[in-house]
Coordinates of C-alpha atoms in Angstrom, one line a residue:
M1 CA 99.5 -4.7 53.4
S2 CA 97.6 -1.5 54.0
R3 CA 94.0 -1.1 52.8
R4 CA 95.2 1.5 50.4
L5 CA 98.0 -0.4 49.1
A6 CA 95.7 -3.1 48.5
L7 CA 93.1 -1.1 46.8
Q8 CA 96.0 0.1 44.4
C9 CA 97.0 -3.5 43.6
S10 CA 93.4 -4.3 42.8
I11 CA 93.0 -1.5 40.4
A12 CA 96.0 -2.4 38.7
L13 CA 95.0 -6.1 38.3
I14 CA 91.7 -4.8 36.9
L15 CA 93.4 -2.6 34.3
L16 CA 95.6 -5.5 33.2
S17 CA 92.7 -7.9 32.8
P18 CA 92.3 -9.1 29.2
A19 CA 88.4 -8.3 29.9
V20 CA 89.1 -4.9 30.0
W21 CA 91.5 -4.6 27.1
G22 CA 90.3 -7.1 24.8
A23 CA 93.3 -9.4 25.1
G24 CA 95.7 -6.8 24.3
S25 CA 93.3 -4.8 22.3
A26 CA 93.4 -7.4 19.7
A27 CA 89.6 -8.1 19.7
P28 CA 87.4 -5.7 17.9
L29 CA 84.8 -3.7 19.8
P30 CA 81.2 -5.0 19.1
S31 CA 79.4 -3.5 16.4
P32 CA 76.1 -1.7 17.0
A33 CA 73.0 -3.5 16.1
C34 CA 71.9 -3.2 12.5
R35 CA 68.6 -0.9 12.1
G36 CA 68.6 -2.4 8.6
T37 CA 70.4 -4.2 5.9
L38 CA 71.3 -3.2 2.5
Y39 CA 72.7 -5.1 -0.5
L40 CA 75.4 -3.2 -2.4
T41 CA 75.8 -4.3 -6.2
L42 CA 78.6 -3.5 -8.5
D43 CA 78.5 -3.9 -12.2
T44 CA 81.7 -3.9 -14.0
G45 CA 81.4 -1.1 -16.4
S46 CA 84.7 0.5 -17.5
M47 CA 86.5 -0.4 -14.1
Q48 CA 88.2 2.8 -13.9
S49 CA 87.1 3.5 -10.2
A50 CA 87.7 -0.3 -9.3
D51 CA 90.8 -0.1 -7.1
T52 CA 89.4 3.0 -5.3
I53 CA 85.9 1.3 -4.7
A54 CA 87.7 -1.9 -3.3
T55 CA 89.8 0.2 -1.0
I56 CA 86.8 2.0 0.2
L57 CA 85.0 -1.3 0.9
Q58 CA 87.9 -2.9 2.8
R59 CA 88.5 0.3 4.8
H60 CA 84.8 0.3 6.1
Q61 CA 84.4 -3.5 6.3
V62 CA 81.7 -3.5 3.6
K63 CA 80.9 -6.6 1.7
A64 CA 79.4 -6.4 -2.0
T65 CA 78.2 -8.6 -4.7
F66 CA 80.0 -8.0 -7.9
F67 CA 78.1 -8.6 -11.2
V68 CA 80.7 -9.5 -13.7
A69 CA 80.8 -9.2 -17.5
N70 CA 83.7 -9.3 -19.9
E71 CA 83.3 -5.5 -20.7
P72 CA 86.1 -3.5 -22.2
T73 CA 88.0 -1.3 -19.5
W74 CA 89.6 2.0 -19.6
R75 CA 92.8 0.5 -19.8
G76 CA 92.1 -1.0 -23.4
D77 CA 91.9 -4.7 -22.1
H78 CA 88.7 -6.5 -21.0
A79 CA 87.5 -7.0 -17.3
L80 CA 88.0 -11.0 -17.4
D81 CA 91.4 -10.6 -19.1
D82 CA 94.6 -12.1 -17.3
S83 CA 95.6 -8.6 -16.4
W84 CA 92.6 -8.3 -14.1
R85 CA 93.4 -11.7 -12.5
D86 CA 95.0 -10.0 -9.1
F87 CA 91.9 -7.9 -8.8
W88 CA 89.3 -10.3 -8.8
R89 CA 91.3 -12.7 -6.7
A90 CA 91.8 -10.2 -3.8
R91 CA 88.2 -9.3 -4.0
A92 CA 87.5 -13.2 -3.7
R93 CA 89.8 -13.5 -0.6
E94 CA 88.0 -10.4 1.1
G95 CA 84.7 -12.6 0.9
H96 CA 82.7 -10.5 -1.4
H97 CA 80.3 -12.5 -3.8
F98 CA 80.0 -12.7 -7.5
G99 CA 77.2 -13.0 -9.9
N100 CA 76.9 -13.2 -13.7
H101 CA 76.5 -10.0 -15.9
T102 CA 76.7 -11.9 -19.2
W103 CA 79.9 -12.5 -21.4
F104 CA 79.0 -9.7 -24.0
H105 CA 77.3 -7.3 -21.9
A106 CA 74.6 -6.8 -24.9
T107 CA 71.0 -5.7 -24.1
L108 CA 68.3 -8.2 -24.5
V109 CA 66.0 -6.5 -26.9
K110 CA 63.0 -9.0 -27.6
D111 CA 62.1 -12.5 -28.1
L112 CA 61.9 -13.3 -32.2
P113 CA 59.1 -15.2 -33.6
S114 CA 61.8 -17.9 -34.1
G115 CA 62.2 -18.3 -30.4
D116 CA 65.7 -16.7 -30.5
I117 CA 66.6 -13.5 -28.4
L118 CA 67.6 -10.2 -30.3
T119 CA 70.4 -8.3 -28.6
R120 CA 72.0 -5.1 -29.4
G121 CA 75.1 -3.2 -28.2
G122 CA 77.9 -4.4 -25.9
D123 CA 81.3 -5.1 -27.4
H124 CA 79.8 -6.6 -30.4
A125 CA 77.3 -5.9 -33.3
P126 CA 73.5 -6.9 -32.7
R127 CA 73.1 -10.6 -32.5
E128 CA 70.5 -13.4 -32.1
F129 CA 70.9 -16.0 -29.4
D130 CA 69.1 -19.4 -29.3
K131 CA 68.9 -21.1 -26.0
A132 CA 72.4 -22.8 -26.5
G133 CA 73.9 -19.4 -27.4
F134 CA 72.2 -17.9 -24.5
C135 CA 73.5 -20.4 -22.1
Q136 CA 77.2 -19.9 -23.5
N137 CA 76.9 -16.3 -22.8
L138 CA 76.3 -16.9 -19.2
Q139 CA 78.5 -20.0 -18.7
R140 CA 81.6 -18.5 -20.3
V141 CA 81.6 -15.8 -17.4
N142 CA 81.5 -18.6 -14.8
E143 CA 84.4 -20.5 -16.4
R144 CA 86.5 -17.6 -17.0
F145 CA 85.9 -16.3 -13.5
K146 CA 86.8 -19.9 -12.1
T147 CA 90.0 -19.9 -14.0
L148 CA 91.0 -16.5 -12.7
T149 CA 89.9 -17.0 -9.0
G150 CA 89.5 -20.7 -8.5
Q151 CA 85.9 -20.1 -7.4
S152 CA 82.6 -20.1 -9.2
L153 CA 80.1 -17.6 -9.5
E154 CA 77.1 -17.5 -7.4
P155 CA 73.7 -18.9 -9.1
L156 CA 72.8 -15.2 -9.6
W157 CA 72.7 -13.0 -12.7
R158 CA 71.7 -9.6 -14.0
A159 CA 70.7 -8.7 -17.6
P160 CA 72.5 -5.7 -18.8
G161 CA 70.2 -2.7 -18.1
G162 CA 68.0 -4.9 -16.2
H163 CA 66.3 -5.7 -19.4
L164 CA 64.7 -9.1 -19.3
T165 CA 62.8 -11.1 -22.0
P166 CA 60.2 -13.9 -21.3
N167 CA 62.7 -16.4 -22.8
A168 CA 65.8 -15.1 -20.9
A169 CA 64.0 -15.4 -17.7
S170 CA 62.8 -18.8 -18.7
W171 CA 66.2 -20.1 -19.9
A172 CA 68.6 -18.8 -17.3
G173 CA 67.8 -21.4 -14.9
D174 CA 68.5 -24.2 -17.2
C175 CA 71.9 -22.3 -17.7
G176 CA 72.7 -22.6 -14.1
F177 CA 71.7 -19.1 -13.0
P178 CA 68.0 -19.3 -11.8
Q179 CA 68.0 -16.0 -9.9
H180 CA 67.7 -12.8 -11.6
V181 CA 68.8 -9.7 -9.6
G182 CA 67.7 -6.3 -10.4
W183 CA 67.8 -3.3 -8.1
S184 CA 65.5 -1.2 -5.6
P185 CA 64.0 2.2 -6.9
A186 CA 66.0 4.1 -4.3
G187 CA 69.0 1.7 -5.1
L188 CA 69.6 3.0 -8.6
L189 CA 72.6 5.2 -7.4
G190 CA 72.6 7.2 -10.8
D191 CA 76.2 6.8 -11.4
E192 CA 75.9 6.5 -15.2
L193 CA 73.7 9.6 -15.5
P194 CA 75.4 12.6 -16.8
S195 CA 77.0 14.5 -13.8
E196 CA 76.0 18.2 -15.5
K197 CA 72.3 17.2 -14.8
Y198 CA 72.6 14.7 -11.8
P199 CA 75.6 16.0 -9.7
N200 CA 77.1 14.0 -7.1
P201 CA 75.9 15.8 -4.2
R202 CA 72.3 15.6 -5.4
L203 CA 72.8 11.7 -6.0
L204 CA 74.2 11.4 -2.5
N205 CA 71.7 13.2 -0.8
Q206 CA 69.0 11.3 -2.7
A207 CA 70.6 7.9 -1.5
L208 CA 70.9 9.0 1.9
T209 CA 67.4 10.1 2.2
H210 CA 65.5 7.4 0.4
L211 CA 67.2 3.9 1.1
K212 CA 65.4 1.6 3.4
D213 CA 65.8 -1.8 5.0
G214 CA 66.3 -4.5 2.4
D215 CA 67.0 -2.3 -0.7
I216 CA 69.3 -3.5 -3.4
L217 CA 71.9 -0.7 -4.5
M218 CA 73.4 -0.7 -7.9
M219 CA 76.5 1.1 -9.2
H220 CA 79.4 0.3 -11.6
L221 CA 83.1 -0.1 -11.2
G222 CA 83.6 3.0 -13.5
I223 CA 81.6 4.9 -16.1
R224 CA 83.5 6.6 -19.2
S225 CA 80.8 9.0 -20.0
R226 CA 80.4 10.7 -16.6
H227 CA 82.4 13.9 -16.3
D228 CA 82.3 13.9 -12.5
P229 CA 82.8 10.4 -11.4
F230 CA 80.5 9.2 -8.5
V231 CA 83.2 7.5 -6.8
R232 CA 84.0 10.8 -5.3
V233 CA 81.0 10.5 -3.1
F234 CA 81.2 6.7 -2.8
E235 CA 82.8 6.9 0.7
P236 CA 80.6 9.5 2.2
L237 CA 77.7 7.4 0.8
I238 CA 79.0 4.2 2.8
T239 CA 79.8 6.1 6.0
G240 CA 76.5 8.0 5.8
L241 CA 74.6 4.9 5.6
Q242 CA 76.5 3.2 8.4
A243 CA 75.9 6.3 10.4
R244 CA 72.2 5.9 10.0
G245 CA 72.6 2.3 11.5
F246 CA 72.6 0.3 8.0
C247 CA 74.6 -2.8 7.8
F248 CA 75.8 -4.4 4.3
A249 CA 75.3 -7.8 3.2
T250 CA 76.0 -10.0 0.1
L251 CA 73.6 -11.7 -2.2
P252 CA 71.8 -14.1 -2.2
K253 CA 70.0 -13.0 0.7
A254 CA 70.2 -15.4 3.9
S255 CA 66.6 -16.4 3.4
Q256 CA 66.9 -17.6 -0.1

């Protein structure tokens, strides 16, 4: 065999090698090292953007932590009705995490002299919760989510609006949800704010400029009152953060 023919054969063998082509191009290319980690959290809200958000997360291989409440949705049902079973099951299969956002999604106003917690808003009139009622407000979400998906929530919860009372902070651990999760100042993405005053380009630029390693982001799966839905800039937000070297992880953090 001539030297030239031998060289051609060697090149052909190299080009056919799995080490070059990644075993038939099946193996993904290695991801660049993360320059920082962000924690995307998604509260239920009206759910009108839920499918779009889920598609974007899947397309860009982003894992998020969903905080689940039985809120009324844009379809006229509730987020934990059987009609949302397929949605939640699909997100569970994709490897997302899930925390508790309370069943009634009522704001915790204050602790009363009686020791009960006064709440307002949500899908019901103002009410008072003693410890047993407060625990039921959390545990009912976990039970329903497990019925829908076959898995339990993480031991995480988020009070509606982030409003805590001393009793709520004390009781939640006894109810099975010891860790309350808020959000970082720069992580409040603003999707619930009026778009006339806080347009999407402004919110997008604000997030891309100020988010830093370790920040917890918060947005909703839909907000009825916002005229220009934030979901229209959600994909540029994800790709922009990834281009800046950020990776996404679920809660609880690995160190917790």
